[in-house]
GROMACS .gro file of C-alpha atoms in nm:
model
   62
    1MET     CA    1  -0.002  -0.001   0.002
    2ASP     CA    2   0.137   0.335  -0.098
    3VAL     CA    3   0.129   0.655   0.118
    4SER     CA    4  -0.161   0.816  -0.069
    5GLN     CA    5  -0.374   0.492  -0.043
    6SER     CA    6  -0.310   0.477   0.352
    7LEU     CA    7  -0.416   0.864   0.381
    8ALA     CA    8  -0.718   0.799   0.177
    9GLU     CA    9  -0.831   0.535   0.443
   10HIS     CA   10  -0.826   0.842   0.678
   11LYS     CA   11  -1.013   1.065   0.451
   12THR     CA   12  -0.690   1.254   0.377
   13GLU     CA   13  -0.572   1.314   0.016
   14MET     CA   14  -0.229   1.364  -0.101
   15ILE     CA   15  -0.168   1.614  -0.374
   16ILE     CA   16   0.129   1.738  -0.575
   17VAL     CA   17   0.180   2.110  -0.536
   18LYS     CA   18   0.461   2.344  -0.696
   19ASN     CA   19   0.505   2.542  -0.381
   20THR     CA   20   0.404   2.613  -0.015
   21VAL     CA   21   0.145   2.872  -0.140
   22GLU     CA   22  -0.043   2.594  -0.345
   23ALA     CA   23  -0.032   2.367  -0.041
   24ALA     CA   24  -0.167   2.657   0.178
   25GLU     CA   25  -0.446   2.737  -0.074
   26HIS     CA   26  -0.555   2.369  -0.083
   27ALA     CA   27  -0.540   2.334   0.305
   28ALA     CA   28  -0.750   2.649   0.316
   29ARG     CA   29  -1.012   2.499   0.093
   30LEU     CA   30  -1.046   2.197   0.315
   31GLY     CA   31  -1.057   2.421   0.639
   32TRP     CA   32  -0.729   2.311   0.758
   33LEU     CA   33  -0.582   2.662   0.750
   34PHE     CA   34  -0.723   3.005   0.766
   35SER     CA   35  -0.748   3.178   0.456
   36ALA     CA   36  -0.594   3.486   0.588
   37ALA     CA   37  -0.266   3.306   0.648
   38ILE     CA   38  -0.217   3.263   0.278
   39ALA     CA   39  -0.087   3.628   0.235
   40ALA     CA   40   0.165   3.569   0.505
   41ILE     CA   41   0.278   3.255   0.338
   42GLU     CA   42   0.302   3.421   0.011
   43HIS     CA   43   0.517   3.711   0.172
   44ASP     CA   44   0.761   3.470   0.337
   45LYS     CA   45   0.797   3.294   0.002
   46GLN     CA   46   0.883   3.626  -0.161
   47GLU     CA   47   1.139   3.704   0.117
   48ASP     CA   48   1.287   3.355   0.080
   49LYS     CA   49   1.333   3.409  -0.281
   50GLY     CA   50   1.509   3.747  -0.236
   51GLN     CA   51   1.199   3.913  -0.418
   52LEU     CA   52   1.144   4.131  -0.099
   53PRO     CA   53   1.384   4.295   0.142
   54GLY     CA   54   1.419   4.149   0.481
   55LYS     CA   55   1.578   3.802   0.411
   56GLN     CA   56   1.838   3.718   0.673
   57GLU     CA   57   2.098   3.452   0.629
   58ALA     CA   58   2.109   3.195   0.910
   59THR     CA   59   2.433   3.225   1.119
   60VAL     CA   60   2.578   2.943   1.341
   61THR     CA   61   2.672   3.042   1.684
   62GLU     CA   62   2.844   2.839   1.948
   0.00000   0.00000   0.00000
């Protein structure tokens, strides 16, 4: 049994999405995420891609 079949038994579907925004939109349609959160996810995605100012590189501290 593959993962998608196992999830289907629990009334959960597995979908293939291009990015986290698509995943969030899908989750919102199912009521698993507030639709208002999608804008913040889109903003974070743009920051991560360097399309908006504010991206900070991770630093390692000891």
